[in-house]
Every structure is written in structure tokens, then in C-alpha cells.
mmCIF file with all atom_site columns, C-alpha atoms in Angstrom:
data_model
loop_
_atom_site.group_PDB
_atom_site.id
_atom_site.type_symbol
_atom_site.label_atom_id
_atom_site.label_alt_id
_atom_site.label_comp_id
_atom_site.label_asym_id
_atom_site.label_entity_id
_atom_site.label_seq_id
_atom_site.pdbx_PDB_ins_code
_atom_site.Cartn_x
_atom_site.Cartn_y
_atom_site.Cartn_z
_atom_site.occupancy
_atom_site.B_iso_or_equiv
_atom_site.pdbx_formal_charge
_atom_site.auth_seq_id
_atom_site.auth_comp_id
_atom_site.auth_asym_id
_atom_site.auth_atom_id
_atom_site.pdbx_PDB_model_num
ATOM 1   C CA . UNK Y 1 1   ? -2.672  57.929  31.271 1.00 55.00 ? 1   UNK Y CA 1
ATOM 2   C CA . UNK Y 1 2   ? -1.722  54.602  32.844 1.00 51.00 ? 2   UNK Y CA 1
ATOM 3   C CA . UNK Y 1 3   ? -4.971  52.704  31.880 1.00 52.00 ? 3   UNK Y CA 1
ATOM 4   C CA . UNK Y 1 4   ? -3.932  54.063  27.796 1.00 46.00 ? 4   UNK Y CA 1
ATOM 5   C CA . UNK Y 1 5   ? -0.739  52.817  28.042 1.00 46.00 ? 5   UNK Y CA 1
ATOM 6   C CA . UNK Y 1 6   ? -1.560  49.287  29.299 1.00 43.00 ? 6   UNK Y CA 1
ATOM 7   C CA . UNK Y 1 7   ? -4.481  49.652  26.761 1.00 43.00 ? 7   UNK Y CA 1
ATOM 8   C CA . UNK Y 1 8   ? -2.091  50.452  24.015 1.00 43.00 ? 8   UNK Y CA 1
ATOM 9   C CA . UNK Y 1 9   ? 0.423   47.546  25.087 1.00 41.00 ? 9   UNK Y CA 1
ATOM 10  C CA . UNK Y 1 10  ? -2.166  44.774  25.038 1.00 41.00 ? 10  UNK Y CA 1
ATOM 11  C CA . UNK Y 1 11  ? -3.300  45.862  21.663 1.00 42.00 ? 11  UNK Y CA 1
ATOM 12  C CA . UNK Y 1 12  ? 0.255   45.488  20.273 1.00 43.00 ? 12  UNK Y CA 1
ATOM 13  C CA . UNK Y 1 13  ? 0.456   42.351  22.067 1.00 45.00 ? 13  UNK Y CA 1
ATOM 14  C CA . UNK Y 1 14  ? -2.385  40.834  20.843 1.00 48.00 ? 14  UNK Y CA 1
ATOM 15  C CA . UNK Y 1 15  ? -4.071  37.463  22.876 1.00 54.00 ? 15  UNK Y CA 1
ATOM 16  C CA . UNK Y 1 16  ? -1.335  34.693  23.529 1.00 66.00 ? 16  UNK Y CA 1
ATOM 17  C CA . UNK Y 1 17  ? -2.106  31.447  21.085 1.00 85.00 ? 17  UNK Y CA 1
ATOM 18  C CA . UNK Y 1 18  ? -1.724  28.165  22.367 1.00 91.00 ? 18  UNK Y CA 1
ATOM 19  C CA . UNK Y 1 19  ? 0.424   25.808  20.448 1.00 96.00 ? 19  UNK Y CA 1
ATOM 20  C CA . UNK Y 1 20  ? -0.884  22.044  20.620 1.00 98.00 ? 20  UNK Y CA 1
ATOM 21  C CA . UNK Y 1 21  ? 1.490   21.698  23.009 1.00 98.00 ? 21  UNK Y CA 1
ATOM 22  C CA . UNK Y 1 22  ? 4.998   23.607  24.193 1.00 97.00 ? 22  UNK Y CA 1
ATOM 23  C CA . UNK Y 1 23  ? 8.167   21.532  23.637 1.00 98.00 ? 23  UNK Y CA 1
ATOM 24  C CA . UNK Y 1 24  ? 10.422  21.786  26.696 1.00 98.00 ? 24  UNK Y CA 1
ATOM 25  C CA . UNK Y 1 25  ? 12.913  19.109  25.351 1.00 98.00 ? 25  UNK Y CA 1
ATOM 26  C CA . UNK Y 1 26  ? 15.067  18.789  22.159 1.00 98.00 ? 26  UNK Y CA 1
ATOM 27  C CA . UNK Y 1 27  ? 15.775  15.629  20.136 1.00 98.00 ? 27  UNK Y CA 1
ATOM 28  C CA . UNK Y 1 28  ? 19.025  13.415  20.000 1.00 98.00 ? 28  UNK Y CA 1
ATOM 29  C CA . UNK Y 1 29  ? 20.356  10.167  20.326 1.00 97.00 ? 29  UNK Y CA 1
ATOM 30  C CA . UNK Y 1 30  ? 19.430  9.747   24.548 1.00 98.00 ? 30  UNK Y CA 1
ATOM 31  C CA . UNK Y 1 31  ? 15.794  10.821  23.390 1.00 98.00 ? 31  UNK Y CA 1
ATOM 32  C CA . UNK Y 1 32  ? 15.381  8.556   20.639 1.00 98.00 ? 32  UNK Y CA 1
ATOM 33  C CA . UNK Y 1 33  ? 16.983  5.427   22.444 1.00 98.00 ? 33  UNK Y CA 1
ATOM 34  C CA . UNK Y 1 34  ? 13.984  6.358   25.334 1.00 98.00 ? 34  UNK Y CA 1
ATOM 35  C CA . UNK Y 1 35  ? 11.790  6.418   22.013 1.00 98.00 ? 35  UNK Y CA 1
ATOM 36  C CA . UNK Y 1 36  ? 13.089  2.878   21.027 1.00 98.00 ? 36  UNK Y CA 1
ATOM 37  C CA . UNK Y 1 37  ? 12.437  1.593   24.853 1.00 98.00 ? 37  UNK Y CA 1
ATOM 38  C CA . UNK Y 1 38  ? 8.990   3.493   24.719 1.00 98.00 ? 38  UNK Y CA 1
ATOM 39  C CA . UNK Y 1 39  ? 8.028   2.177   21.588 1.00 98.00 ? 39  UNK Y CA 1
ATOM 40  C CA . UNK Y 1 40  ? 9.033   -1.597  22.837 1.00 98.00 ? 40  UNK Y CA 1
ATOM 41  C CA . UNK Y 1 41  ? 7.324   -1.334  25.859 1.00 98.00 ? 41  UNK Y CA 1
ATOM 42  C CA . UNK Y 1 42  ? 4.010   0.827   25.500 1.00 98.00 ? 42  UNK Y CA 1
ATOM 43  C CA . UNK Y 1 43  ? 2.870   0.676   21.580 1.00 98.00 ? 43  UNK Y CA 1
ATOM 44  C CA . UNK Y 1 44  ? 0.738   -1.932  21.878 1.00 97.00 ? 44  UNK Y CA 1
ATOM 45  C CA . UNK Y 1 45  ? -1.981  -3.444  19.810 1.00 98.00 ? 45  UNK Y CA 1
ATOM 46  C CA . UNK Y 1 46  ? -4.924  -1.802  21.943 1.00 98.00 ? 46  UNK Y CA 1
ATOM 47  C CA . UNK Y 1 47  ? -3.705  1.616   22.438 1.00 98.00 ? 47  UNK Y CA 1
ATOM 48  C CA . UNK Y 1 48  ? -6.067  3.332   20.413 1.00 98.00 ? 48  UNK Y CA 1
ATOM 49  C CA . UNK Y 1 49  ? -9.187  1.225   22.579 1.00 98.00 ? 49  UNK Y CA 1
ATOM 50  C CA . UNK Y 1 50  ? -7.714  1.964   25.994 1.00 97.00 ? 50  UNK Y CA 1
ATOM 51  C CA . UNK Y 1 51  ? -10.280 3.970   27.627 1.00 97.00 ? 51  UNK Y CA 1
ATOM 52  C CA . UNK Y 1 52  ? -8.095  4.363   30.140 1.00 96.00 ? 52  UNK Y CA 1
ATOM 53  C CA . UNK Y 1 53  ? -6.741  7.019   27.840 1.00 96.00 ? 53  UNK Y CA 1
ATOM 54  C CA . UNK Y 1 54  ? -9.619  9.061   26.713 1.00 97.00 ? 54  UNK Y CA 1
ATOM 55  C CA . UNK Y 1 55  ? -7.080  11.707  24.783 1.00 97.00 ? 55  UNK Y CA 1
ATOM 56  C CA . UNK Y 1 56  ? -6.088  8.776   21.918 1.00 98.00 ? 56  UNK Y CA 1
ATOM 57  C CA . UNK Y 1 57  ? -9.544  6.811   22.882 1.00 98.00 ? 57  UNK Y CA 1
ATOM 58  C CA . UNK Y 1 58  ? -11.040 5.455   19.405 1.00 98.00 ? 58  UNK Y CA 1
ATOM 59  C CA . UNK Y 1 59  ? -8.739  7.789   16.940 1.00 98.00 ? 59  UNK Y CA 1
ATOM 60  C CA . UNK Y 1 60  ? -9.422  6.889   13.369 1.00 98.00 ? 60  UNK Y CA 1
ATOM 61  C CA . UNK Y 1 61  ? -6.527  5.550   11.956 1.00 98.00 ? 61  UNK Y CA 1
ATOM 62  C CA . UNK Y 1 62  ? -5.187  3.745   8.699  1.00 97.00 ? 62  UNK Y CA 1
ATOM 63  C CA . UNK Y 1 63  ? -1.809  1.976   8.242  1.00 96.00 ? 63  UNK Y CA 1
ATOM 64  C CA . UNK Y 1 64  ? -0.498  5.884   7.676  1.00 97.00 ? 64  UNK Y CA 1
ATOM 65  C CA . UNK Y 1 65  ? -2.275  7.119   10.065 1.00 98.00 ? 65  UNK Y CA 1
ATOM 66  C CA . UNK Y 1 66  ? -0.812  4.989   12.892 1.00 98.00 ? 66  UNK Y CA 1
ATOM 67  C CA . UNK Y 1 67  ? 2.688   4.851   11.799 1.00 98.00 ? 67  UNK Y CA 1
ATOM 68  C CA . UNK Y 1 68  ? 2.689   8.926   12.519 1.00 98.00 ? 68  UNK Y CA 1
ATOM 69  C CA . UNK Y 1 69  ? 0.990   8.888   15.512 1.00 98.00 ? 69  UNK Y CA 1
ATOM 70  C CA . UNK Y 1 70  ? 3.398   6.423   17.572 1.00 98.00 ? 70  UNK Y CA 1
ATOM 71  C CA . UNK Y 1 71  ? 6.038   9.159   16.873 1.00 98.00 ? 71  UNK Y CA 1
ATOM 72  C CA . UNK Y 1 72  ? 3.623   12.337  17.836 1.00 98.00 ? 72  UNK Y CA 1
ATOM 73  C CA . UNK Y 1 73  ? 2.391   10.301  20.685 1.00 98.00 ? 73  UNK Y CA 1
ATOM 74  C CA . UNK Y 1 74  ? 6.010   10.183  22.047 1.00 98.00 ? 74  UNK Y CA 1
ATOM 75  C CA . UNK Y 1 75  ? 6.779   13.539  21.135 1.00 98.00 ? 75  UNK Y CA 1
ATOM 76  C CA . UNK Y 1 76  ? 3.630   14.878  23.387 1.00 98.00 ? 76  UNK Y CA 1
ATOM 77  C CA . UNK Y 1 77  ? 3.729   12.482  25.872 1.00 98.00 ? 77  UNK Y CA 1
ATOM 78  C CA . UNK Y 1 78  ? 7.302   13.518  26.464 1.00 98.00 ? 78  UNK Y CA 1
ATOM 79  C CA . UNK Y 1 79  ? 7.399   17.448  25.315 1.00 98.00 ? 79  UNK Y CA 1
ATOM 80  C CA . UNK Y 1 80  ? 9.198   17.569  22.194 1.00 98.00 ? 80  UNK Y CA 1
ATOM 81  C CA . UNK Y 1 81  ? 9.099   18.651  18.824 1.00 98.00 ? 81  UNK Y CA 1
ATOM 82  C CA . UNK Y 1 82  ? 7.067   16.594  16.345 1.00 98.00 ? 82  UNK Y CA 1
ATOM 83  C CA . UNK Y 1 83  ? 7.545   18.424  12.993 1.00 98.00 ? 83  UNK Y CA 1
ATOM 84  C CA . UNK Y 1 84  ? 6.951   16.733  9.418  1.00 98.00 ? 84  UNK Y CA 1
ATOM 85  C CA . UNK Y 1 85  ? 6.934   18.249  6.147  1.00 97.00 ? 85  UNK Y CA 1
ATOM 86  C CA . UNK Y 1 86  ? 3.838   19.658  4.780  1.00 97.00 ? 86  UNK Y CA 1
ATOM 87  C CA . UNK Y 1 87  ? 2.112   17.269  1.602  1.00 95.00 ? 87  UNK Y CA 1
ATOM 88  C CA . UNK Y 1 88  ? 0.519   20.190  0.477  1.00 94.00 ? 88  UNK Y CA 1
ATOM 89  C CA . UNK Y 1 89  ? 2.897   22.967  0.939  1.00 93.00 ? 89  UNK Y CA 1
ATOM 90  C CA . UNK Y 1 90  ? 6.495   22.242  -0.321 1.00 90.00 ? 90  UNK Y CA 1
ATOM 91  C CA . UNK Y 1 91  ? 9.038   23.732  1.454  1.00 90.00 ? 91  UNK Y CA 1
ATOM 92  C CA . UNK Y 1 92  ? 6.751   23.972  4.521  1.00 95.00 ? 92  UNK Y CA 1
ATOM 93  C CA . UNK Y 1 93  ? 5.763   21.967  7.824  1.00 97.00 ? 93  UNK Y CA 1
ATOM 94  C CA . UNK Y 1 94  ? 3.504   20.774  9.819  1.00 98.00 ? 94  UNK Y CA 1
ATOM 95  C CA . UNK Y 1 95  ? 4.486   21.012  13.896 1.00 98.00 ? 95  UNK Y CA 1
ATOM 96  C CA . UNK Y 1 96  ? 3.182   21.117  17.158 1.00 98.00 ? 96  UNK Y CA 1
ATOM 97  C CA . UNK Y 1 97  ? 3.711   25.058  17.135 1.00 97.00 ? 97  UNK Y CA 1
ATOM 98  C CA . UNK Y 1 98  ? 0.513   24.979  14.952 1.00 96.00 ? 98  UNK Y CA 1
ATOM 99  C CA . UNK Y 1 99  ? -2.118  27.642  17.013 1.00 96.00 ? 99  UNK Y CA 1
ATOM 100 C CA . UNK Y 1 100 ? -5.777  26.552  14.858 1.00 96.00 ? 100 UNK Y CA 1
ATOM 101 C CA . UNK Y 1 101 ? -6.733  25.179  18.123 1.00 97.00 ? 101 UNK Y CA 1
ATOM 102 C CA . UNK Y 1 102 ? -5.941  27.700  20.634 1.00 94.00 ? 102 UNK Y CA 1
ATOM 103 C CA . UNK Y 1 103 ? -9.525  28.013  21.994 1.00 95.00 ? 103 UNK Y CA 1
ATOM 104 C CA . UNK Y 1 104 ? -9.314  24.075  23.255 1.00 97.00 ? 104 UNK Y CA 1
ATOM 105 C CA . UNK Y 1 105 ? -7.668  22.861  26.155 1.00 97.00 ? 105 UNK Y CA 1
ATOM 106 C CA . UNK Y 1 106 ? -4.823  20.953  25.573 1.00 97.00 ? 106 UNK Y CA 1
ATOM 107 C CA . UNK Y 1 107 ? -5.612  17.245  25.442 1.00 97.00 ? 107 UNK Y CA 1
ATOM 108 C CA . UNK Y 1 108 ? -8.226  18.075  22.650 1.00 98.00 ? 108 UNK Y CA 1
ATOM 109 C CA . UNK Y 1 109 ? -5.606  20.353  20.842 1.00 98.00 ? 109 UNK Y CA 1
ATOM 110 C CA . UNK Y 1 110 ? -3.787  17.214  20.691 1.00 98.00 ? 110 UNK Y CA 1
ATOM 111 C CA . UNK Y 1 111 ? -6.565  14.740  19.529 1.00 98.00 ? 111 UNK Y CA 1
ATOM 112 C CA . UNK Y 1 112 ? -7.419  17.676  16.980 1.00 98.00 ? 112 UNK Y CA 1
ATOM 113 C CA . UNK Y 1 113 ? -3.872  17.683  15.968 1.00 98.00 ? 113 UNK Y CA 1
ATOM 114 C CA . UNK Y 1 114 ? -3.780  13.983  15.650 1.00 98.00 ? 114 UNK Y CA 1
ATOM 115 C CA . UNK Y 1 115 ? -6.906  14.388  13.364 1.00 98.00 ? 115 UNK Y CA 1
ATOM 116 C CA . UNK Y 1 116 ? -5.173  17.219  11.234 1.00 98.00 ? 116 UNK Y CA 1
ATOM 117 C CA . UNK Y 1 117 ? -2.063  15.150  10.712 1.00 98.00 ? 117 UNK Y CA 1
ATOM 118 C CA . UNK Y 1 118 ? -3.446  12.014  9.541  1.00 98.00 ? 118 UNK Y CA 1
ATOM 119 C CA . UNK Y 1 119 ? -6.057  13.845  7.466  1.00 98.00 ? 119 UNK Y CA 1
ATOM 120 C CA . UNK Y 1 120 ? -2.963  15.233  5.469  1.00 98.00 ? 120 UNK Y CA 1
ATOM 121 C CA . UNK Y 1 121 ? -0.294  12.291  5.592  1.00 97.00 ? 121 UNK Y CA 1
ATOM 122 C CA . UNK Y 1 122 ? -0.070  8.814   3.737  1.00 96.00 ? 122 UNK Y CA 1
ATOM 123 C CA . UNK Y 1 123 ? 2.298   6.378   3.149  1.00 94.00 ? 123 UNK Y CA 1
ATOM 124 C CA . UNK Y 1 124 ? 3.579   8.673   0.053  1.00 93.00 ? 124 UNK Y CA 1
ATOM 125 C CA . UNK Y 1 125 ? 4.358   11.138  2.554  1.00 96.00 ? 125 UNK Y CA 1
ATOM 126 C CA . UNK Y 1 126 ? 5.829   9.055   4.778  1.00 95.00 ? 126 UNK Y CA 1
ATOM 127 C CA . UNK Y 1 127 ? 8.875   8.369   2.579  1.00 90.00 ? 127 UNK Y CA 1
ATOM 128 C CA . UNK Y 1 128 ? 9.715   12.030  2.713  1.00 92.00 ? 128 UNK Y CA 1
ATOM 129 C CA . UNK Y 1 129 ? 8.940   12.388  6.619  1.00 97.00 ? 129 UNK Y CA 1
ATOM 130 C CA . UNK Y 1 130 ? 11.960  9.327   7.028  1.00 96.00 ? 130 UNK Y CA 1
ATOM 131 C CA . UNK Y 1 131 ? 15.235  8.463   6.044  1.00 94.00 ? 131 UNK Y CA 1
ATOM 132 C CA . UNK Y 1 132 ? 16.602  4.599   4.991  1.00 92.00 ? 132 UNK Y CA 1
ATOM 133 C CA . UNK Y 1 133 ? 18.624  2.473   7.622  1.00 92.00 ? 133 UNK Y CA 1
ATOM 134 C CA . UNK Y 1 134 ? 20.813  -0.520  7.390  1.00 90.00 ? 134 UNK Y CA 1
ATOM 135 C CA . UNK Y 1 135 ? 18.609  -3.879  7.858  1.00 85.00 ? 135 UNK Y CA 1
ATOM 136 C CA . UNK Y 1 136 ? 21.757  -4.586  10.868 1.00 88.00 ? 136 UNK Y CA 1
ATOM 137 C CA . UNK Y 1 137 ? 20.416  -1.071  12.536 1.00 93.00 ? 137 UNK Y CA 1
ATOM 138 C CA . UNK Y 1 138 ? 16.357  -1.532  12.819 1.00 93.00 ? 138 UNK Y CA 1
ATOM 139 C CA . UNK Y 1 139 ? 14.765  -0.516  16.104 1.00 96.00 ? 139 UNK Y CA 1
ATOM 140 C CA . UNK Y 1 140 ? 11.417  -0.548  17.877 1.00 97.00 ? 140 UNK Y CA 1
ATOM 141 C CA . UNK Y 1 141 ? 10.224  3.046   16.338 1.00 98.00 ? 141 UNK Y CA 1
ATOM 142 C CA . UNK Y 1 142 ? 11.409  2.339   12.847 1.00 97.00 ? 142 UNK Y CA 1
ATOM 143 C CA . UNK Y 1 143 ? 8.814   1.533   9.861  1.00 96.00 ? 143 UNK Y CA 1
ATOM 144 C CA . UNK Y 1 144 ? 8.677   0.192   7.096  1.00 93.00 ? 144 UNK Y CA 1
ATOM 145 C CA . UNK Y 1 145 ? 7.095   1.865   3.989  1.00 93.00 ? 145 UNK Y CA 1
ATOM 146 C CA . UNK Y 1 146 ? 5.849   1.047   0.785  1.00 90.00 ? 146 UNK Y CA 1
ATOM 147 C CA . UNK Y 1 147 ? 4.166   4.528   -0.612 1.00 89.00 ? 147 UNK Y CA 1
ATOM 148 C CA . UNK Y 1 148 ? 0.642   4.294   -2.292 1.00 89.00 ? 148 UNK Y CA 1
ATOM 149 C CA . UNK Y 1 149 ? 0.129   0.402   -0.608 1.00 89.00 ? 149 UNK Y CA 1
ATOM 150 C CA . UNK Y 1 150 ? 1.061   -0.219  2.900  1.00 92.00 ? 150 UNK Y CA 1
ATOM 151 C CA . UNK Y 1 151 ? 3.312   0.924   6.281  1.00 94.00 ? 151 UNK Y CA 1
ATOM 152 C CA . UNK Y 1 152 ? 4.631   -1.130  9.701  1.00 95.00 ? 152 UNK Y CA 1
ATOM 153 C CA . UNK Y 1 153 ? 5.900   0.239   13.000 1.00 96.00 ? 153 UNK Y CA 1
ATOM 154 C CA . UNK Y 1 154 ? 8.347   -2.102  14.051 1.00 96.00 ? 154 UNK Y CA 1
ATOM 155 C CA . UNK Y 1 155 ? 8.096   -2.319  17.873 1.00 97.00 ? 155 UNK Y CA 1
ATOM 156 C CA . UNK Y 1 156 ? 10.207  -5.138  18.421 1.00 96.00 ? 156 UNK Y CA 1
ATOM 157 C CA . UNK Y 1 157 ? 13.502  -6.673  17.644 1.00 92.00 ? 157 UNK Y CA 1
ATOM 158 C CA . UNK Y 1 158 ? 13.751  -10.600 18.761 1.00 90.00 ? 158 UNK Y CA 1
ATOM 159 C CA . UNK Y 1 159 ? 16.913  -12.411 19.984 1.00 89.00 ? 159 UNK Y CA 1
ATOM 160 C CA . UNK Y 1 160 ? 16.511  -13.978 16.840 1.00 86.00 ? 160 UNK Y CA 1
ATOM 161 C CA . UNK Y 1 161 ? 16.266  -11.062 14.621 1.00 84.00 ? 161 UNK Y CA 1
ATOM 162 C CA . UNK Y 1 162 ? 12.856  -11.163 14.049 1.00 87.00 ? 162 UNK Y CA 1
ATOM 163 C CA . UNK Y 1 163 ? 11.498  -7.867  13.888 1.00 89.00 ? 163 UNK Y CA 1
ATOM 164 C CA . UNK Y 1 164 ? 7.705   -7.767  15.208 1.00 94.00 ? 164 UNK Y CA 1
ATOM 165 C CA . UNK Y 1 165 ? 5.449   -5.204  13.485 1.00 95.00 ? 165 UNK Y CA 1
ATOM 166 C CA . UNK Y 1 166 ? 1.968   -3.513  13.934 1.00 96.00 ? 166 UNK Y CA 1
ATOM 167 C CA . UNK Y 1 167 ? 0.055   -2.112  11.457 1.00 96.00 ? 167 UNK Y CA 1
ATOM 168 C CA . UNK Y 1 168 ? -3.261  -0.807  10.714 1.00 97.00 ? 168 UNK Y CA 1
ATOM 169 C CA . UNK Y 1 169 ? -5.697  -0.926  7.115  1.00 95.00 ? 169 UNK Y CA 1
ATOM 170 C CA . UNK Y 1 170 ? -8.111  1.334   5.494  1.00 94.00 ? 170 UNK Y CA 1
ATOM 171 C CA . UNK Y 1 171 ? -10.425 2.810   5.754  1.00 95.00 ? 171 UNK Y CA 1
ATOM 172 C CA . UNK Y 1 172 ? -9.796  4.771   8.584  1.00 96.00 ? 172 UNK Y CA 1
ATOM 173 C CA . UNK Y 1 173 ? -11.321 3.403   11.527 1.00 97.00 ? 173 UNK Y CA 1
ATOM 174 C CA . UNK Y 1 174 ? -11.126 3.092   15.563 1.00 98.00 ? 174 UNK Y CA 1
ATOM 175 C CA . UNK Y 1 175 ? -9.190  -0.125  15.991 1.00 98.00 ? 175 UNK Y CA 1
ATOM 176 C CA . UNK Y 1 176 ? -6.772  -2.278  17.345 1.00 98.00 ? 176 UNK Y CA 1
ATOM 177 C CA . UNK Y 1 177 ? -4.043  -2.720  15.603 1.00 98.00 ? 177 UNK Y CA 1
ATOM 178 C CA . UNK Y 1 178 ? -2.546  -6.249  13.846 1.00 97.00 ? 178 UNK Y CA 1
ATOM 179 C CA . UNK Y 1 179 ? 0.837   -7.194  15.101 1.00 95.00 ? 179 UNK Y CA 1
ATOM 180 C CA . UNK Y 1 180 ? 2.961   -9.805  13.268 1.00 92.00 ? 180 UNK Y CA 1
ATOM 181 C CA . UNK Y 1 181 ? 6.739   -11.449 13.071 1.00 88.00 ? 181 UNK Y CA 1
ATOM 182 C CA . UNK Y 1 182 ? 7.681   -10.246 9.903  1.00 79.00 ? 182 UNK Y CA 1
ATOM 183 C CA . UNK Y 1 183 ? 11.443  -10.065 9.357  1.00 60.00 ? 183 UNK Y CA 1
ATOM 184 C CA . UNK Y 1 184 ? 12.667  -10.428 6.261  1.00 58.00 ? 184 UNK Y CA 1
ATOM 185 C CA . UNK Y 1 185 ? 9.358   -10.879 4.648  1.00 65.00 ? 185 UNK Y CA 1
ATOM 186 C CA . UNK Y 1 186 ? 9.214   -7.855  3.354  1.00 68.00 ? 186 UNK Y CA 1
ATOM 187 C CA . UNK Y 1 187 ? 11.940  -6.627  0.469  1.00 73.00 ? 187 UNK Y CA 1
ATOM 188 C CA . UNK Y 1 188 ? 12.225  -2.924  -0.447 1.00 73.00 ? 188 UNK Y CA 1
ATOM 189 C CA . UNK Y 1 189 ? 11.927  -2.504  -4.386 1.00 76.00 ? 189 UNK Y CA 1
ATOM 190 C CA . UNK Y 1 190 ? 12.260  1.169   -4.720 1.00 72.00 ? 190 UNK Y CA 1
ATOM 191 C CA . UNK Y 1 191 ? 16.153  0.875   -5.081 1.00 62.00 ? 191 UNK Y CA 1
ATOM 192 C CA . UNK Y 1 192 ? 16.701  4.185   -7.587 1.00 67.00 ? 192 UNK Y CA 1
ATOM 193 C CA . UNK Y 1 193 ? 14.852  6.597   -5.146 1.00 69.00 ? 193 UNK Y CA 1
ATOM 194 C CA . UNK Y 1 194 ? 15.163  4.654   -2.204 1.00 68.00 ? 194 UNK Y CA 1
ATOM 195 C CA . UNK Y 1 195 ? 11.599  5.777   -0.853 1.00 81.00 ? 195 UNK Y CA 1
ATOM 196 C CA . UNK Y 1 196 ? 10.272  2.551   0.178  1.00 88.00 ? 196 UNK Y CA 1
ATOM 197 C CA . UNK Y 1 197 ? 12.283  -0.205  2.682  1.00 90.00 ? 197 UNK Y CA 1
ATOM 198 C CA . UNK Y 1 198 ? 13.057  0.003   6.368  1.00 91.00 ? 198 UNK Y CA 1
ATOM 199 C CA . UNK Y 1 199 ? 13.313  3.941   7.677  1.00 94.00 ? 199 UNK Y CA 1
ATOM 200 C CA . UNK Y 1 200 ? 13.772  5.737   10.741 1.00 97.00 ? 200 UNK Y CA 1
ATOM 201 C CA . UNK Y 1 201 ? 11.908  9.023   11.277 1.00 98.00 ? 201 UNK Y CA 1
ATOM 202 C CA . UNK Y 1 202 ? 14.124  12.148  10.577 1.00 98.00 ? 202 UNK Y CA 1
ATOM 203 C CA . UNK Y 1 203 ? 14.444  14.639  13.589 1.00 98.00 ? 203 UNK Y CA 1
ATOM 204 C CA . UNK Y 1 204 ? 12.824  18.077  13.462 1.00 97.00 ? 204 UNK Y CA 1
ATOM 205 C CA . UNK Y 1 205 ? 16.110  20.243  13.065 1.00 96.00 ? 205 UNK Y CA 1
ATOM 206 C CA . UNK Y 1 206 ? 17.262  17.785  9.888  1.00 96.00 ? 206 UNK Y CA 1
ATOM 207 C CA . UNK Y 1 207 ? 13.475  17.653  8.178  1.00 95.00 ? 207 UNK Y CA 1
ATOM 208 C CA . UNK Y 1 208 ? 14.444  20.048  5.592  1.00 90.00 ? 208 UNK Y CA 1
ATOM 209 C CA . UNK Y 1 209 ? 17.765  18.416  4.965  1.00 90.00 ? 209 UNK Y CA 1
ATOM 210 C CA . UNK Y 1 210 ? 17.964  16.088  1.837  1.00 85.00 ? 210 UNK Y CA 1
ATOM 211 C CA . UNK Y 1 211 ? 18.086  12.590  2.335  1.00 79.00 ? 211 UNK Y CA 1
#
């Protein structure tokens, strides 16, 4: 009968499950200039006590913590792909495709999300989420990482050259966040593996591409 058949088809369909959110938009060089300009203009030192915002509204955060979320902030705020590689799963990733929160609506998929990703990141895996740039090419949106002791966003290039940076400490914890003139203060030292130093985050369709 009819009522079988449609039966039958929504069995083999199974429910639909809600990614954390549905990327309409792909990255490249226009989207990550409007990243630079975002990052310049709207990263600021309160944006995690804005209640203005309740969806990012006291997140827990660490210097990690915050250096991943300026880029997944973007990436929702805007409808693109925010995919990094999984810490404990080499060879596989973490991405806004991710369906453990289907149940939720969206805005707490993404503070869930937010939760997930800095529960399994760190500056270690930062250096593997990024790739090094030129001190002549640094832009708001860049970081700088040291694995296993600290991590900057740089939000801000001077007429000078200065970069400005934020940054965040442990223990995880609802603050604001500390922002400083830094440039050239700090020096990277990692020079055989080059995992430390000033880095740009590497774009979803190149994140299993080696350095």
C-alpha cells in the first residue's frame, strides 16, 4: 500500500542530523582578506563578556582555546567550513559537519561545538592546524605559537609594523582577553620543524596536505 511504501522509505532514510551548522560558502583568498578585516575590526578584548552575545557569552577559554575560536567564530558567523585535524585521531578531523548535537538548536550546537573543540586542542595542536608565514606577510587572523607554553591572535598590524596581539592564560576560564604591542618580541626557536613562529591557519580543502 501507499502508507508501506512511505513507511518503508522513511525507514531507509532514517531522521535528518543536524550539523553544527551548514556551510553555504567556500574558502579563498576574498574570504580570508574579509577574515583579516573581521578579525581587525570585531575580535576584541571583551568578546567572550558581551552579553550582548549570549551564544559566545562567558566561554571558557585558555590561550589555545581562544586562538581557535576567533577562526570558528568567523567561519559560523559567516557559513563556512571550519575543519582542523583531529589530536586524537590521526588522519582524521574535526568539522562543523559533526551531528553529536543534533537534538539542540543551533546556537547551542555551536557553543557545544566551541566546548568540544577546545576540550581537544592546545597549542601542540595548533602547530599542525597552521602553516608558517613570512614576518613581511602577518595579518590580523594570524597567531603566533609556541606548542606546550603559549599562543597570540594577532589582530592588528600598525603603520609602524607593530603587530598588536590578544591572548588568553590557563586555566580555562570566562574572561577578557589581554591585548599587547608585541612585534618583534617574540622569536620563533623551533627552526628544524618549524612548528612554532608566526602562522596562518590552513584552509579546510589543504588540512590534510603537508606543510
Amino acid at each position: 500500500s501507499k502508507g508501506f511504501l512511505v513507511f518503508t522509505l522513511l525507514l531507509i532514510s532514517g531522521p535528518s542530523l543536524a550539523m553544527v551548522w551548514k556551510a553555504e560558502n567556500a574558502w579563498d583568498d576574498v574570504w580570508e582578506k574579509r577574515y583579516q578585516h573581521w578579525v581587525k575590526n570585531n575580535w576584541t578584548e571583551e568578546f567572550f563578556m558581551n552579553e550582548a552575545k549570549p551564544i559566545y557569552y562567558k566561554f571558557s577559554h585558555d590561550c589555545a582555546d581562544a586562538v581557535y575560536a576567533m577562526r570558528l567564530v568567523f567561519a559560523y558567523e559567516y557559513k563556512l567550513p571550519f575543519v582542523i585535524n583531529n589530536p586524537s585521531k590521526p588522519g582524521r578531523t574535526i568539522s562543523n559537519g559533526k551531528t553529536r548535537w543534533d537534538k539542540l538548536p543551533e546556537e547551542q550546537r555551536v557553543r557545544k561545538f566551541m566546548d568540544y573543540v577546545a576540550d581537544m586542542t592546545s597549542t601542540r595542536s595548533l602547530a599542525k592546524d597552521t602553516f608558517p608565514i613570512a614576518l613581511d606577510d602577518i595579518k590580523p587572523g594570524d597567531v603566533y605559537v609556541a606548542p606546550d607554553v603559549h599562543s597570540y591572535q594577532i589582530v592588528n598590524i600598525t603603520d609602524a609594523g607593530i603587530a598588536e596581539v590578544m591572548s588568553s592564560t590557563t586555566p580555562k576560564a570566562p574572561r577578557f582577553l589581554d591585548r599587547i604591542p608585541s612585534f618583534p618580541f617574540y622569536v620563533p626557536e623551533d627552526t628544524k620543524r618549524k612548528g612554532d613562529g608566526y602562522r596562518r591557519f590552513i584552509q579546510p580543502q589543504n588540512i590534510r596536505k603537508s606543510i
